[in-house]
Tab-separated table of C-alpha atoms in Angstrom:
chain	number	residue	atom	x	y	z
G	1	MET	CA	-19.261	2.751	175.156
G	2	SER	CA	-18.618	4.755	172.005
G	3	HIS	CA	-20.748	4.459	168.899
G	4	GLN	CA	-20.288	1.106	167.191
G	5	SER	CA	-17.797	-0.058	169.878
G	6	GLY	CA	-17.453	-3.829	170.387
G	7	THR	CA	-16.573	-6.269	173.122
G	8	VAL	CA	-15.448	-9.794	172.326
G	9	PHE	CA	-15.407	-12.266	175.204
G	10	GLN	CA	-14.416	-15.930	175.622
G	11	GLY	CA	-13.454	-18.107	178.560
G	12	SER	CA	-14.607	-20.400	181.407
G	13	ASP	CA	-14.244	-18.204	184.513
G	14	PRO	CA	-17.692	-17.151	185.989
G	15	ASP	CA	-16.202	-13.916	187.330
G	16	GLU	CA	-14.944	-12.951	183.851
G	17	LEU	CA	-18.356	-13.569	182.393
G	18	ALA	CA	-20.049	-11.472	185.163
G	19	ALA	CA	-17.732	-8.630	184.322
G	20	VAL	CA	-18.667	-8.748	180.652
G	21	LEU	CA	-22.440	-8.922	181.401
G	22	SER	CA	-22.472	-6.223	184.116
G	23	THR	CA	-22.861	-2.536	183.666
G	24	PRO	CA	-22.011	0.123	186.284
G	25	ARG	CA	-25.682	0.551	187.129
G	26	SER	CA	-26.655	-3.105	186.949
G	27	PRO	CA	-23.973	-5.529	188.270
G	28	ILE	CA	-24.477	-9.220	187.668
G	29	VAL	CA	-23.076	-12.261	189.578
G	30	VAL	CA	-22.562	-15.508	187.670
G	31	GLU	CA	-22.680	-18.868	189.548
G	32	PRO	CA	-22.129	-22.306	188.064
G	33	LEU	CA	-24.933	-24.857	188.686
G	34	GLY	CA	-23.391	-28.165	189.488
G	35	LYS	CA	-19.831	-29.276	188.821
G	36	GLY	CA	-19.918	-29.632	185.008
G	37	PRO	CA	-17.552	-27.622	182.743
G	38	LEU	CA	-18.358	-24.051	181.859
G	39	ALA	CA	-17.435	-22.258	178.628
G	40	PHE	CA	-18.731	-19.139	176.935
G	41	HIS	CA	-17.957	-16.866	173.985
G	42	GLY	CA	-19.652	-14.011	172.199
G	43	GLU	CA	-19.597	-10.412	171.089
G	44	PHE	CA	-21.437	-7.210	171.875
G	45	PHE	CA	-21.681	-4.090	169.772
G	46	SER	CA	-22.898	-0.856	171.287
G	47	ALA	CA	-24.612	1.348	168.700
G	48	GLY	CA	-25.853	4.418	170.565
G	49	PRO	CA	-29.042	3.533	172.486
G	50	VAL	CA	-29.065	-0.136	171.169
G	51	THR	CA	-26.545	-2.886	171.929
G	52	PHE	CA	-26.487	-5.955	169.659
G	53	GLY	CA	-24.896	-9.192	170.570
G	54	HIS	CA	-24.429	-12.913	170.121
G	55	CYS	CA	-23.740	-15.150	173.139
G	56	ALA	CA	-22.997	-18.883	173.425
G	57	TYR	CA	-22.760	-20.868	176.660
G	58	GLU	CA	-21.886	-24.495	177.527
G	59	GLY	CA	-22.815	-25.655	181.011
G	60	ASP	CA	-25.488	-24.714	183.536
G	61	ILE	CA	-25.202	-21.268	185.131
G	62	ARG	CA	-27.238	-18.795	187.160
G	63	CYS	CA	-26.931	-15.047	186.474
G	64	LYS	CA	-28.118	-12.833	189.347
G	65	ARG	CA	-28.790	-9.164	188.622
G	66	LEU	CA	-28.080	-7.164	191.800
G	67	ALA	CA	-29.751	-3.941	190.682
G	68	GLY	CA	-32.132	-2.959	187.933
G	69	GLY	CA	-30.741	-1.304	184.791
G	70	GLN	CA	-32.369	1.106	182.339
G	71	ARG	CA	-32.648	-1.082	179.273
G	72	LEU	CA	-35.208	-3.373	177.630
G	73	LEU	CA	-33.565	-6.817	177.158
G	74	VAL	CA	-34.685	-8.685	174.020
G	75	PHE	CA	-33.336	-12.309	173.771
G	76	LEU	CA	-33.677	-14.131	170.446
G	77	PRO	CA	-32.849	-17.799	171.205
G	78	LEU	CA	-31.068	-19.909	168.573
G	79	ASP	CA	-30.361	-23.074	170.670
G	80	GLY	CA	-31.025	-24.274	174.197
G	81	ASP	CA	-33.165	-23.278	177.154
G	82	ALA	CA	-33.068	-20.465	179.684
G	83	LEU	CA	-35.353	-19.413	182.492
G	84	PHE	CA	-35.664	-15.712	183.613
G	85	GLU	CA	-37.233	-14.804	186.944
G	86	VAL	CA	-38.863	-11.349	186.737
G	87	GLY	CA	-40.972	-9.915	189.515
G	88	GLY	CA	-41.839	-13.289	190.882
G	89	ASN	CA	-42.776	-14.706	187.515
G	90	GLU	CA	-40.737	-17.273	185.411
G	91	LEU	CA	-40.270	-16.709	181.731
G	92	HIS	CA	-39.145	-19.871	179.760
G	93	SER	CA	-36.901	-18.845	176.836
G	94	THR	CA	-36.671	-21.364	174.017
G	95	PRO	CA	-35.927	-21.170	170.218
G	96	GLY	CA	-38.889	-19.898	168.175
G	97	ARG	CA	-39.971	-17.022	170.351
G	98	ALA	CA	-38.319	-13.878	171.588
G	99	THR	CA	-38.146	-13.203	175.383
G	100	ILE	CA	-38.579	-9.549	176.345
G	101	VAL	CA	-37.464	-8.495	179.852
G	102	ASP	CA	-37.591	-5.095	181.500
G	103	GLY	CA	-34.021	-4.620	182.760
G	104	ALA	CA	-35.226	-2.086	185.361
G	105	ARG	CA	-36.540	-5.029	187.405
G	106	ASN	CA	-34.031	-7.188	189.191
G	107	THR	CA	-33.843	-10.255	186.886
G	108	HIS	CA	-32.267	-13.626	187.557
G	109	GLY	CA	-31.609	-16.036	184.788
G	110	ARG	CA	-30.651	-19.628	184.509
G	111	LEU	CA	-29.063	-21.094	181.336
G	112	TYR	CA	-29.030	-24.875	180.674
G	113	GLY	CA	-26.678	-26.978	178.612
G	114	ASN	CA	-25.712	-25.486	175.190
G	115	ARG	CA	-27.433	-22.118	174.905
G	116	ARG	CA	-27.093	-19.544	172.041
G	117	HIS	CA	-29.034	-16.335	171.573
G	118	LEU	CA	-28.901	-13.038	169.708
G	119	THR	CA	-29.704	-9.960	171.833
G	120	ALA	CA	-30.841	-6.457	171.363
G	121	PHE	CA	-30.667	-4.271	174.501
G	122	ILE	CA	-32.482	-0.872	174.079
G	123	ASP	CA	-32.215	2.086	176.332
G	124	ASN	CA	-35.547	2.753	178.042
G	125	ASP	CA	-34.982	6.522	177.501
G	126	ARG	CA	-34.946	5.969	173.756
G	127	LEU	CA	-38.116	3.891	173.807
G	128	THR	CA	-39.965	6.426	175.897
G	129	ALA	CA	-38.796	9.316	173.709
G	130	LEU	CA	-40.075	7.510	170.577
G	131	LEU	CA	-43.367	6.652	172.282
G	132	THR	CA	-43.818	10.169	173.553
G	133	SER	CA	-43.379	11.494	170.012
G	134	LEU	CA	-45.959	9.011	168.696
G	135	ILE	CA	-48.729	9.748	171.227
G	136	GLU	CA	-47.726	13.358	171.871
G	137	ARG	CA	-47.648	13.206	175.663
G	138	PRO	CA	-45.120	12.263	178.327
G	139	VAL	CA	-45.022	8.586	179.128
G	140	GLY	CA	-43.232	6.578	181.874
G	141	ASP	CA	-40.509	4.086	181.226
G	142	ASN	CA	-42.418	1.202	182.769
G	143	LEU	CA	-43.864	0.051	179.470
G	144	ASP	CA	-44.766	-3.454	180.654
G	145	PHE	CA	-44.250	-5.338	177.352
G	146	ARG	CA	-45.770	-8.758	176.855
G	147	PRO	CA	-42.827	-11.059	177.515
G	148	HIS	CA	-42.914	-13.293	174.399
G	149	LEU	CA	-43.133	-12.877	170.670
G	150	ASP	CA	-43.377	-15.640	168.019
G	151	LEU	CA	-40.315	-15.485	165.809
G	152	GLY	CA	-41.705	-17.688	163.116
G	153	ALA	CA	-43.866	-15.212	161.293
G	154	GLY	CA	-45.028	-11.559	161.148
G	155	ALA	CA	-43.451	-9.019	163.467
G	156	GLY	CA	-41.333	-11.625	165.252
G	157	LEU	CA	-39.781	-12.855	162.058
G	158	THR	CA	-39.049	-9.244	161.008
G	159	LEU	CA	-37.501	-8.582	164.397
G	160	MET	CA	-35.204	-11.582	164.074
G	161	GLN	CA	-34.125	-10.470	160.613
G	162	LEU	CA	-33.465	-6.908	161.657
G	163	VAL	CA	-31.294	-7.946	164.644
G	164	GLU	CA	-29.438	-10.443	162.534
G	165	THR	CA	-28.800	-7.764	159.896
G	166	ALA	CA	-27.491	-5.362	162.495
G	167	TYR	CA	-25.232	-7.912	164.203
G	168	ARG	CA	-23.746	-9.146	160.980
G	169	GLY	CA	-23.391	-5.631	159.699
G	170	LEU	CA	-21.164	-4.752	162.716
G	171	GLN	CA	-18.807	-7.683	162.619
G	172	GLY	CA	-15.195	-7.174	161.465
G	173	SER	CA	-15.093	-4.510	158.739
G	174	ALA	CA	-18.756	-4.890	157.771
G	175	PRO	CA	-20.456	-1.830	156.245
G	176	LEU	CA	-22.657	-0.775	159.178
G	177	ARG	CA	-19.572	0.050	161.180
G	178	ARG	CA	-18.950	2.863	158.656
G	179	ALA	CA	-22.575	4.020	158.356
G	180	PRO	CA	-23.710	5.495	161.643
G	181	LEU	CA	-26.853	7.056	160.144
G	182	ALA	CA	-27.975	3.751	158.679
G	183	LEU	CA	-27.185	1.954	161.912
G	184	GLY	CA	-29.194	4.518	163.926
G	185	ALA	CA	-32.118	4.130	161.586
G	186	LEU	CA	-31.938	0.343	161.968
G	187	GLY	CA	-31.959	0.685	165.739
G	188	ASP	CA	-34.987	2.958	165.642
G	189	ALA	CA	-36.702	0.559	163.311
G	190	ILE	CA	-36.327	-2.201	165.871
G	191	ALA	CA	-37.562	0.077	168.661
G	192	HIS	CA	-40.615	1.146	166.598
G	193	LEU	CA	-41.345	-2.461	165.670
G	194	LEU	CA	-41.457	-3.424	169.326
G	195	LEU	CA	-43.637	-0.406	170.263
G	196	GLU	CA	-46.090	-1.046	167.433
G	197	ALA	CA	-46.191	-4.900	167.332
G	198	VAL	CA	-45.718	-6.113	170.856
G	199	PRO	CA	-48.526	-5.429	173.357
G	200	HIS	CA	-47.528	-3.044	176.160
G	201	ARG	CA	-49.048	-0.559	178.599
G	202	TYR	CA	-49.665	2.139	175.952
G	203	SER	CA	-50.746	-0.122	173.022
G	204	ASP	CA	-54.369	0.872	173.137
G	205	GLU	CA	-53.492	4.547	173.163
G	206	LEU	CA	-50.959	4.045	170.293
G	207	ALA	CA	-53.609	2.252	168.196
G	208	ARG	CA	-55.979	5.202	168.258
G	209	PRO	CA	-56.205	7.484	165.200
G	210	PRO	CA	-53.581	10.256	165.330
G	211	ALA	CA	-54.703	13.292	167.229
G	212	LEU	CA	-55.532	16.489	165.323
G	213	PRO	CA	-52.794	19.073	165.331
G	214	ALA	CA	-52.991	21.008	168.630
G	215	PRO	CA	-54.216	24.597	168.363
G	216	ARG	CA	-51.882	27.420	169.258
G	217	HIS	CA	-53.311	27.882	172.794
G	218	VAL	CA	-52.504	24.251	173.752
G	219	LYS	CA	-48.954	24.638	172.403
G	220	TRP	CA	-48.516	27.957	174.286
G	221	ALA	CA	-49.801	26.252	177.460
G	222	ILE	CA	-47.331	23.445	177.234
G	223	GLU	CA	-44.442	25.873	176.556
G	224	PHE	CA	-45.458	27.863	179.625
G	225	MET	CA	-45.577	24.682	181.751
G	226	GLN	CA	-42.088	23.613	180.565
G	227	ALA	CA	-40.721	27.053	181.398
G	228	HIS	CA	-42.256	27.068	184.840
G	229	LEU	CA	-42.032	23.424	185.863
G	230	SER	CA	-40.698	24.110	189.361
G	231	ASP	CA	-42.903	27.213	189.963
G	232	PRO	CA	-46.244	27.023	191.905
G	233	ILE	CA	-48.365	27.812	188.832
G	234	THR	CA	-52.113	27.374	188.734
G	235	ILE	CA	-54.493	26.503	185.938
G	236	ALA	CA	-55.483	30.169	185.829
G	237	ASP	CA	-51.836	31.131	185.266
G	238	ILE	CA	-51.600	28.605	182.429
G	239	ALA	CA	-54.810	29.941	180.848
G	240	VAL	CA	-53.541	33.530	180.993
G	241	ALA	CA	-50.252	32.454	179.295
G	242	ALA	CA	-52.249	30.583	176.648
G	243	ARG	CA	-54.524	33.618	176.108
G	244	VAL	CA	-57.763	31.692	176.615
G	245	SER	CA	-60.259	31.015	179.373
G	246	VAL	CA	-59.809	28.133	181.774
G	247	ARG	CA	-62.745	26.370	180.179
G	248	THR	CA	-61.301	26.664	176.668
G	249	LEU	CA	-57.943	25.460	177.955
G	250	GLN	CA	-59.476	22.367	179.585
G	251	GLU	CA	-61.427	21.561	176.450
G	252	GLY	CA	-58.335	21.916	174.291
G	253	PHE	CA	-56.343	19.464	176.437
G	254	ARG	CA	-59.327	17.074	176.496
G	255	ARG	CA	-59.650	17.012	172.771
G	256	PHE	CA	-56.001	17.203	171.678
G	257	ARG	CA	-54.030	15.598	174.568
G	258	THR	CA	-56.733	13.332	176.072
G	259	THR	CA	-55.941	14.663	179.580
G	260	THR	CA	-56.308	17.745	181.728
G	261	PRO	CA	-53.862	20.639	181.882
G	262	MET	CA	-52.894	19.913	185.481
G	263	ALA	CA	-52.478	16.195	184.845
G	264	TYR	CA	-50.218	17.024	181.935
G	265	LEU	CA	-48.220	19.419	184.172
G	266	GLN	CA	-47.837	16.581	186.708
G	267	GLU	CA	-46.558	14.225	184.017
G	268	LEU	CA	-43.869	16.790	183.060
G	269	ARG	CA	-42.865	17.227	186.680
G	270	LEU	CA	-42.681	13.499	187.341
G	271	ALA	CA	-40.373	13.198	184.304
G	272	ALA	CA	-38.197	15.960	185.756
G	273	VAL	CA	-38.040	14.268	189.142
G	274	HIS	CA	-37.036	11.005	187.443
G	275	ARG	CA	-34.186	12.714	185.512
G	276	GLU	CA	-32.874	14.362	188.674
G	277	LEU	CA	-33.036	11.206	190.805
G	278	THR	CA	-31.277	9.258	188.000
G	279	ASP	CA	-28.523	11.771	187.295
G	280	GLY	CA	-28.249	13.697	190.608
G	281	PRO	CA	-25.377	13.500	193.116
G	282	PRO	CA	-25.414	10.904	195.929
G	283	THR	CA	-26.159	13.662	198.505
G	284	VAL	CA	-29.533	14.456	197.018
G	285	THR	CA	-32.678	13.122	198.868
G	286	VAL	CA	-36.003	12.096	197.481
G	287	ALA	CA	-37.813	14.580	199.737
G	288	ASP	CA	-35.688	17.453	198.522
G	289	VAL	CA	-36.224	16.596	194.862
G	290	ALA	CA	-39.946	16.048	195.251
G	291	LEU	CA	-40.467	19.363	197.073
G	292	ARG	CA	-38.390	21.204	194.548
G	293	TRP	CA	-40.755	20.057	191.744
G	294	GLY	CA	-43.927	20.848	193.619
G	295	PHE	CA	-44.848	17.493	195.241
G	296	THR	CA	-45.711	18.318	198.852
G	297	HIS	CA	-47.520	15.112	199.834
G	298	LEU	CA	-44.598	12.611	199.804
G	299	GLY	CA	-46.814	9.462	200.188
G	300	ARG	CA	-49.028	10.367	197.304
G	301	PHE	CA	-46.039	11.355	195.296
G	302	ALA	CA	-44.298	8.040	195.821
G	303	ALA	CA	-47.406	6.165	194.757
G	304	GLU	CA	-47.729	8.193	191.542
G	305	TYR	CA	-44.047	7.841	190.816
G	306	LYS	CA	-44.167	4.052	191.220
G	307	LYS	CA	-47.286	3.809	189.037
G	308	ARG	CA	-45.476	5.666	186.242
G	309	PHE	CA	-41.886	4.354	186.490
G	310	GLY	CA	-42.451	0.913	188.014
G	311	GLN	CA	-40.235	1.529	191.055
G	312	LEU	CA	-40.197	3.708	194.081
G	313	PRO	CA	-38.258	7.035	193.867
G	314	SER	CA	-35.781	5.730	196.430
G	315	GLN	CA	-34.973	2.839	194.162
G	316	THR	CA	-34.273	5.214	191.232
G	317	LEU	CA	-32.009	7.258	193.387
G	318	ARG	CA	-30.077	4.271	194.672
G	319	ASN	CA	-29.657	2.827	191.184
G	320	GLY	CA	-28.573	6.176	189.756
G	321	SER	CA	-26.048	6.725	192.543
G	322	ASP	CA	-24.497	3.289	191.778
G	323	VAL	CA	-23.457	4.522	188.339
G	324	GLY	CA	-20.604	6.653	189.661
G	325	ARG	CA	-19.203	3.916	191.858
């Protein structure tokens, strides 16, 4: 969708609701629970990497996500109950606390009675890009956020206020529709608030004091890695490019990147594999991509990939291929 584009929906047909909630990558099936009446209405606004919305439902329904997406789903309940099933766990969503769901995991939801909620759906790529800039090293998009946040005070109350401001500022001819820079800053403020206030996989690392500026030889080493990601380079090659000894290079990465040079190189290569599996043509295979980026032991590669991205490389490839269908 284009910047600040909007979708208004209203009706009683489950298939129509499924079409509104689905994306090409992450289709959703909607099923009524019982024989009671069903009605729904709402509005979504896509603002670059963040989509804001307000949804209202009458009746009991089940929403089944058929494939994982690439967004973090933040639900801010106003009325009514919902239950989300994520990775075998149930998350009860009620007014007073946000429910945070990783859309990359196949999520089923059940809505009961009269349910209203605000939403903020944030692209995982944007979250990982912001986090990478904060901790100055590549990170995976399996951030593993704590699923609930109190909306009555502190960061939760601020989150509710920011999402309300964004949603209201996009309705009709409201001013945010004509202020893309302000809207982008508001979206980033919400993303930063989640990263800094909600516990997740990298919270401890984010809470550490900022690293000292990296010396030139560490920057030269990283530039050399990025320029030769698919080449069979060694730590000695990197040290030569950085104009220091291997020992000095290792100490520089330990002090300024809290890792080793080869581990940093592997992080960069895993990110490259992820991009290619996500965006590549349907004819590509996991083995071809892994070998192209220097991963020769496919079993070990698959385990490292899942640890970082929360899914097997074959799942990323399948979900990415679904986009073009």
